[in-house]
Tab-separated table of C-alpha atoms in Angstrom:
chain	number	residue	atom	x	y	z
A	18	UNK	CA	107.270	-34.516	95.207
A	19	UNK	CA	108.621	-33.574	98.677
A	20	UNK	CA	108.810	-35.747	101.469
A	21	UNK	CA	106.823	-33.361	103.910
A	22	UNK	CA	103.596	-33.043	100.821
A	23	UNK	CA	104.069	-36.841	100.839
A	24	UNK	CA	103.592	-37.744	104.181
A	25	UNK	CA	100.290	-35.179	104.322
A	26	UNK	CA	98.308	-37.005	101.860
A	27	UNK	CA	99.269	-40.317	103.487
A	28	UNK	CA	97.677	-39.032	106.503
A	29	UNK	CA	94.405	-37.713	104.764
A	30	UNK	CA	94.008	-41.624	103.122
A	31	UNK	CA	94.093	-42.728	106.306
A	32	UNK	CA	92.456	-40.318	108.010
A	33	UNK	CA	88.917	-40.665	105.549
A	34	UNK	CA	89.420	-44.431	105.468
A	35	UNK	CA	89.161	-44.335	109.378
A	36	UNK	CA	86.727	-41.912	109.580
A	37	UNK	CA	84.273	-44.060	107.650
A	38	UNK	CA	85.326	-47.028	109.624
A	39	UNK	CA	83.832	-45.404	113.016
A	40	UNK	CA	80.952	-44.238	111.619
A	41	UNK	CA	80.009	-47.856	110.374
A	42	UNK	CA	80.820	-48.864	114.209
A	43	UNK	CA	78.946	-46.199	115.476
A	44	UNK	CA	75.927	-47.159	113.459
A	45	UNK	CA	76.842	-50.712	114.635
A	46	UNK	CA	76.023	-49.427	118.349
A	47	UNK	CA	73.199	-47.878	117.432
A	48	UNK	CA	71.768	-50.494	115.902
A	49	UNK	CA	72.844	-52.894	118.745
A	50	UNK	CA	70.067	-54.918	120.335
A	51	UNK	CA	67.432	-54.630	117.632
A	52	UNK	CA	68.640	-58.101	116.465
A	53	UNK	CA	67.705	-61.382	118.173
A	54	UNK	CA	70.072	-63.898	116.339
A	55	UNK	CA	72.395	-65.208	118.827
A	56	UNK	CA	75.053	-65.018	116.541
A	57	UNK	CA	74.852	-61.690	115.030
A	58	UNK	CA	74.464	-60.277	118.668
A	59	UNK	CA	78.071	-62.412	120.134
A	60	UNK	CA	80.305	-60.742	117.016
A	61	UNK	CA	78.703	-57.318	117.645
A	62	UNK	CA	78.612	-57.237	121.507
A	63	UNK	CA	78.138	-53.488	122.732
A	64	UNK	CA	81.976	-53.373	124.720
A	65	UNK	CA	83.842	-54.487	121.637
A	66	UNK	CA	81.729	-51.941	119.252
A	67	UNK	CA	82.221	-49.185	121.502
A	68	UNK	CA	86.458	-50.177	121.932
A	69	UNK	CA	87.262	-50.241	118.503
A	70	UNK	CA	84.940	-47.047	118.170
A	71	UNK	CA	87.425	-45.200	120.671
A	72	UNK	CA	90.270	-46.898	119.336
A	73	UNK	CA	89.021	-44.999	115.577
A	74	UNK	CA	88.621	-41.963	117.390
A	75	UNK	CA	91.932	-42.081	119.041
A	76	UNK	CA	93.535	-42.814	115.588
A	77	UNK	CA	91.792	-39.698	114.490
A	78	UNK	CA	92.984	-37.496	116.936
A	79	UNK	CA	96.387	-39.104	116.069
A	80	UNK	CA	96.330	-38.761	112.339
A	81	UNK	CA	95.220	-35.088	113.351
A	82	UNK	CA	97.892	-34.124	115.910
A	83	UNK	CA	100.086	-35.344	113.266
A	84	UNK	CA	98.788	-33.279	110.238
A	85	UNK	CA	99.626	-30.161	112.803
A	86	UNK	CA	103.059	-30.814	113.250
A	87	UNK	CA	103.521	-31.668	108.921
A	88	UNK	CA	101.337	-28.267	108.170
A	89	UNK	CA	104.575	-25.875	108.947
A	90	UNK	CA	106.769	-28.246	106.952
A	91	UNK	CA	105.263	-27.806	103.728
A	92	UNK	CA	107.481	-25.603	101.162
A	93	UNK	CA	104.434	-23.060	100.133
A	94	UNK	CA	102.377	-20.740	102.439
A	95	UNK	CA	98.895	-21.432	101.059
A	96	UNK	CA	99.847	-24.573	101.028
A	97	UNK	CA	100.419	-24.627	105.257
A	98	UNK	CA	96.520	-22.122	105.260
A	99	UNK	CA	95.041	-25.137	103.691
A	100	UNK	CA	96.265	-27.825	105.993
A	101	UNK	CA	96.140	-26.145	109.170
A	102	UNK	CA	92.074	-25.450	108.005
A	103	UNK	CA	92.154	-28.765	107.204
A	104	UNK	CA	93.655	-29.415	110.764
A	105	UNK	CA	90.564	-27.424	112.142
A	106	UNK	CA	87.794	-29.041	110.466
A	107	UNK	CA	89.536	-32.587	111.745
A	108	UNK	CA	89.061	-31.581	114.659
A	109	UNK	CA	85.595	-30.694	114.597
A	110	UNK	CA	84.547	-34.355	112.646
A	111	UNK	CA	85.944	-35.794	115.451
A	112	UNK	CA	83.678	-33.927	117.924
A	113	UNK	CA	81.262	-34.630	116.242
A	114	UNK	CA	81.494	-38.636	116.148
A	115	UNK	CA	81.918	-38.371	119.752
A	116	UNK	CA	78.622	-36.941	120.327
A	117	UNK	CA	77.348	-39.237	117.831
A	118	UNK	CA	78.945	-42.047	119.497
A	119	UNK	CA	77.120	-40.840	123.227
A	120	UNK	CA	73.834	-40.918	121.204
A	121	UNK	CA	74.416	-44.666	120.035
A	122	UNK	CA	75.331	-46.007	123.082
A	123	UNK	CA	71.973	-43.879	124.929
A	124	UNK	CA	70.449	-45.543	121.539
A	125	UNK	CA	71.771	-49.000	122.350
A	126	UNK	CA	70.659	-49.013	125.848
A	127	UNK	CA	67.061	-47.951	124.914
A	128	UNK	CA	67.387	-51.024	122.807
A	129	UNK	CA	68.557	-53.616	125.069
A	130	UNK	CA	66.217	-52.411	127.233
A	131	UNK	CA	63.112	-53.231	124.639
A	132	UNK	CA	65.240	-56.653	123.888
A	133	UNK	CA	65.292	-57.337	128.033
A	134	UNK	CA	61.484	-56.521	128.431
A	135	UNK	CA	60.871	-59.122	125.338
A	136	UNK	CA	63.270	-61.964	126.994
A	137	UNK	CA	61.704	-61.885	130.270
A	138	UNK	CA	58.238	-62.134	128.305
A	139	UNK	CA	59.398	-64.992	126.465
A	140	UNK	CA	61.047	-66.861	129.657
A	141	UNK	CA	58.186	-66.415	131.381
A	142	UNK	CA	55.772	-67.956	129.055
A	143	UNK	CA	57.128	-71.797	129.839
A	144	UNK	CA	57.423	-74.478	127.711
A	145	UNK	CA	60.270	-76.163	125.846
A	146	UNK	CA	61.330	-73.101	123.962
A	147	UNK	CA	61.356	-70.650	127.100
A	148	UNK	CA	64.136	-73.751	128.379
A	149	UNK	CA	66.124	-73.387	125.305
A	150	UNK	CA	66.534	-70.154	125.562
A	151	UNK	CA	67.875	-69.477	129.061
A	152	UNK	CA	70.653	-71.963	128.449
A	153	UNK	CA	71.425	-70.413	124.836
A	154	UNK	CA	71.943	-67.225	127.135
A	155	UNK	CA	73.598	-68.898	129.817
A	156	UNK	CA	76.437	-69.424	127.092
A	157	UNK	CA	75.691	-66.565	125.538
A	158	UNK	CA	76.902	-64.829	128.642
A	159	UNK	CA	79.963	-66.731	129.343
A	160	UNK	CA	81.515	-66.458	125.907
A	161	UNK	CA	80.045	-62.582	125.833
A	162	UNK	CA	82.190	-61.920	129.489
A	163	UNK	CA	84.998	-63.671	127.798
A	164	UNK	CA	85.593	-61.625	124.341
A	165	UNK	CA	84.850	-58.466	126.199
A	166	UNK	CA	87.901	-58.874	128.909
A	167	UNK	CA	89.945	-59.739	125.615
A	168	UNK	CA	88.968	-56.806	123.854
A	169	UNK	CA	89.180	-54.201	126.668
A	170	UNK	CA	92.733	-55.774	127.366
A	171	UNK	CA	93.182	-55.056	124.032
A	172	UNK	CA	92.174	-51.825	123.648
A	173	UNK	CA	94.022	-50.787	126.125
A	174	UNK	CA	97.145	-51.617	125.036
A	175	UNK	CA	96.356	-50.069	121.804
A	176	UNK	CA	95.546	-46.858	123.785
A	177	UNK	CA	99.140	-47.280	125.396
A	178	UNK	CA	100.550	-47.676	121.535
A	179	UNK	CA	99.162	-44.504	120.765
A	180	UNK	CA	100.380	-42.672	123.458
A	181	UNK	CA	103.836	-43.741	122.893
A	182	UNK	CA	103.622	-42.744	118.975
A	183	UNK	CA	102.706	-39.716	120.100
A	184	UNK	CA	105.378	-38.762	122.656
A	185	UNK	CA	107.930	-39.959	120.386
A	186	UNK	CA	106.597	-37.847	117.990
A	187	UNK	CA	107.072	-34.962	120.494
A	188	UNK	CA	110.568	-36.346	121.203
A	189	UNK	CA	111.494	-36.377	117.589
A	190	UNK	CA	110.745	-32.486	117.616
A	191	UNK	CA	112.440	-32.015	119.803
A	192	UNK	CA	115.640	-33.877	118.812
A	193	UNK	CA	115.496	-31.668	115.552
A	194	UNK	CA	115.231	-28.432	117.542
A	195	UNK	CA	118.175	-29.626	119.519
A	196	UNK	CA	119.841	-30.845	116.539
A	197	UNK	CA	119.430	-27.050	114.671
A	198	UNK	CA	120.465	-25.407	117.627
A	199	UNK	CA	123.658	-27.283	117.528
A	200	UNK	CA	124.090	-26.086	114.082
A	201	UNK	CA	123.863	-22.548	114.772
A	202	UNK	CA	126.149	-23.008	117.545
A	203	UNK	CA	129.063	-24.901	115.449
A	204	UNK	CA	129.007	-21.925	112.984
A	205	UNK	CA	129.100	-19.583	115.610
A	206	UNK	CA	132.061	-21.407	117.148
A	207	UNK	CA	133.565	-21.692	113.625
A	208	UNK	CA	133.292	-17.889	113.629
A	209	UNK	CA	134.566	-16.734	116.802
A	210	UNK	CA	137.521	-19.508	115.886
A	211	UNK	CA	138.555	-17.941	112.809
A	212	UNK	CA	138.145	-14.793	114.583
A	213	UNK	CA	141.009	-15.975	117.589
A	214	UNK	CA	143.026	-17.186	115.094
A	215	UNK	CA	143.270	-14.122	113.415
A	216	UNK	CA	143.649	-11.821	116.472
A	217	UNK	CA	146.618	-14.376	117.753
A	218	UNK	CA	148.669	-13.656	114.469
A	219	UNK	CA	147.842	-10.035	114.832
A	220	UNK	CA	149.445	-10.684	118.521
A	221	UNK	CA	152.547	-12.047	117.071
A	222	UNK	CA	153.065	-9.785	115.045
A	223	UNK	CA	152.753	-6.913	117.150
A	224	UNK	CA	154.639	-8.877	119.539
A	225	UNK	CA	158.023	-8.989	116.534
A	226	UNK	CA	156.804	-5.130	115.966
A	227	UNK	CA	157.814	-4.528	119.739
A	228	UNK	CA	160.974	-6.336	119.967
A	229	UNK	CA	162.408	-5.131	116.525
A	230	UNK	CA	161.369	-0.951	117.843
A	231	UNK	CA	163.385	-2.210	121.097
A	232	UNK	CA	166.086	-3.187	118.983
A	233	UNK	CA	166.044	-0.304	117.176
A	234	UNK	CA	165.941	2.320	119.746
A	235	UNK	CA	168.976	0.181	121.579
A	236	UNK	CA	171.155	0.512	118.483
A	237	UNK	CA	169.647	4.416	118.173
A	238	UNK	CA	170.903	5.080	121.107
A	239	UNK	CA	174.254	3.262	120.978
A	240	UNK	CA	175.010	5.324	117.932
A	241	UNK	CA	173.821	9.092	119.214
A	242	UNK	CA	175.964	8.098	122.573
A	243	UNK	CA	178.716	7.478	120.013
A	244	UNK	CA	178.326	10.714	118.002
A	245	UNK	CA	177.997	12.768	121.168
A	246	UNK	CA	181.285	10.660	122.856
A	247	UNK	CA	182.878	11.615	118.879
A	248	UNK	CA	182.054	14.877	119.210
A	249	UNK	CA	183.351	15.950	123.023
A	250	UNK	CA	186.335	14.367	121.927
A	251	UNK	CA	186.760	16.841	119.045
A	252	UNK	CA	185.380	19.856	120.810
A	253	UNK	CA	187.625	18.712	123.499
A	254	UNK	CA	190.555	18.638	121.196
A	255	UNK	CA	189.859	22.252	119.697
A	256	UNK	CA	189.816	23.616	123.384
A	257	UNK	CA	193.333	22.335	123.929
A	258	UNK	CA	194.461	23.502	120.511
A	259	UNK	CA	192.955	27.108	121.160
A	260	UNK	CA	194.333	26.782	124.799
A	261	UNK	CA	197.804	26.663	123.485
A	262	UNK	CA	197.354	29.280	121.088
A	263	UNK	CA	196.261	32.039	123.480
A	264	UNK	CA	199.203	30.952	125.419
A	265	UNK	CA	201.419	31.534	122.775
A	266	UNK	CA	200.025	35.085	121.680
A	267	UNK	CA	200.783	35.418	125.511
A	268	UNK	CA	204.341	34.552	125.330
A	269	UNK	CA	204.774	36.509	121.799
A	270	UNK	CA	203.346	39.719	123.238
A	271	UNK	CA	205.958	39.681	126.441
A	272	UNK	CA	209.003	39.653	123.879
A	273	UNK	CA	207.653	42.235	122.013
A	274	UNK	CA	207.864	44.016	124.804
A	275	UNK	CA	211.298	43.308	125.400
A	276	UNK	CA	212.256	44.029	122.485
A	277	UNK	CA	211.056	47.716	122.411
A	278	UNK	CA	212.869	48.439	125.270
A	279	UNK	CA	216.194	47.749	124.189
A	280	UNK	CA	216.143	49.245	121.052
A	281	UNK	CA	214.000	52.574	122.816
A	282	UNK	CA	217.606	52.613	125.099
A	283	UNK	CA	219.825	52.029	121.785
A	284	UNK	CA	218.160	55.312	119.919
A	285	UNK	CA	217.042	52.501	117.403
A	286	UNK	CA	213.538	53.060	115.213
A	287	UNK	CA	211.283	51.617	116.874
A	288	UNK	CA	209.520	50.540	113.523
A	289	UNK	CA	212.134	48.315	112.168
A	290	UNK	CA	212.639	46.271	115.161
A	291	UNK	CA	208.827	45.156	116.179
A	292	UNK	CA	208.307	41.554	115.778
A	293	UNK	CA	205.217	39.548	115.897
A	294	UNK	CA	205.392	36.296	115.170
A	295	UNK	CA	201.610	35.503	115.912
A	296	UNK	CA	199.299	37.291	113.825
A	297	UNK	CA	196.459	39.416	115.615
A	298	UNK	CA	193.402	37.764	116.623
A	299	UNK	CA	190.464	40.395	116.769
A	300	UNK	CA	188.152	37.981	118.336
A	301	UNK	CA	188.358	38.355	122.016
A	302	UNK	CA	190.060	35.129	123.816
A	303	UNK	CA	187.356	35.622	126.296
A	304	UNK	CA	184.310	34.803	124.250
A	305	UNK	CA	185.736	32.330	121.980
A	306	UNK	CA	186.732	30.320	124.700
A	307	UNK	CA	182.826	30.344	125.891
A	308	UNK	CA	181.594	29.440	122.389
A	309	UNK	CA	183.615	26.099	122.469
A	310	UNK	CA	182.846	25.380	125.804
């Protein structure tokens, strides 16, 4: 059986058993005065009846404070219906002892009253046993003063007892709301942990992603500066090469020249003697030399 459904009908045993309890001491008050034994009347004096009535109401209102705070405990809903009803009707007993307890004490006054008007008949009638009776309640009195400073001191610190139980059952509440938030909070922390952990690695490695593009843009561009260096150099060395080979079409053109005109002053063909070392380029010299520029 749970511990919660446990605790609940410990507090219902204990709350009938008290109930009953009061009621006999508030049929006890009621009843008060009617007697004339001396004895009867010092164990049932009217202060200490109606004390350890209050004190039984007070455990009652405990006992049903305390089924209030079990009722949301228990595992099934019907289960927490029930109680709280139960709660309820607690609460109404009890309401109804204290009106029940106003009526005995109006009840025990209307008594003493009757037992006053009897005394003062009796003292007043003389003789040996009129004597003996105003020093029985001479005593009476003292011892009756007497156990009702000891009982109200009593019942007050019972009162004070009560009080405390109850506030540290309001403490312990709120210790275990404390306690739950805490909970939550850990996992939540535990989460957003996990969660920093996970966006510092991504950080790293974005952080090696950056350095190693650096890298390789820095060796990218070391190697197109060295293809464009490679290339100047060879466009540079075609330029010179086509440099000296309009030069020498220039130079084979002018003895050509020279040529015809001796053999045009010798009556020679002029046919025979042409020499051209240098075949003819058709592309112009202009334009080629733009296109490798």
């Amino acid at each position: 059986m749970d511990q919660v459904v446990e605790e609940v009908e410990k507090v219902k045993k204990e709350f009938e058993e008290t109930y009953k309890q009061t009621q006999e001491h508030i049929k006890s008050i009621s009843e008060y005065g009617k007697s004339r034994t001396s004895i009867a009347e010092e164990k049932s004096s009217l202060p200490r009846l109606n004390g350890v009535a209050q004190d039984g109401m007070n455990l009652l209102q405990s006992l049903q404070f305390k089924l209030d705070l079990l009722a949301p405990q228990l595992p099934f809903d019907d289960h927490v219906e029930k109680t709280q009803a139960l709660a309820q009707s607690w609460k109404s007993q009890i309401q109804s002892l204290r009106l029940s307890l106003r009526n005995a004490n109006l009840q025990a006054k209307a008594n003493m009253r009757k037992a006053a008007q009897e005394e003062r008949e009796l003292l007043l009638g003389g003789g040996e046993e009129s004597t003996a009776r105003r020093r029985n309640l001479q005593t009476k009195a003292g011892m009756t003063s007497a156990a009702e400073s000891i009982t109200e001191s009593l019942r007050r610190t019972r009162q004070l007892m009560v009080q405390e139980v109850e506030r540290s059952a309001s403490t312990l509440m709120t210790v275990d709301e404390s306690t739950t938030v805490l909970t939550k909070a850990e996992s939540e922390y535990k989460g957003h942990r996990s969660l920093l952990s996970r966006t510092r690695n991504l950080l790293s490695t974005m952080q090696r992603q950056d350095v190693l593009d650096r890298v390789i843009l820095v060796v990218g561009f070391i190697i197109f500066s060295l293809v464009v260096l490679y290339v100047v150099s060879k466009r540079m060395g075609l330029l010179k090469l086509q440099r000296k080979l309009i030069e020498a079409v220039k130079s084979g053109s002018a003895g050509q020249v020279e040529i015809i005109a001796g053999a045009g002053g010798q009556g020679a063909d002029v046919a025979q003697v042409q020499m051209n070392p240098v075949p003819e380029l058709n592309v112009p010299l202009e334009q080629a030399m733009h296109d490798e520029l």
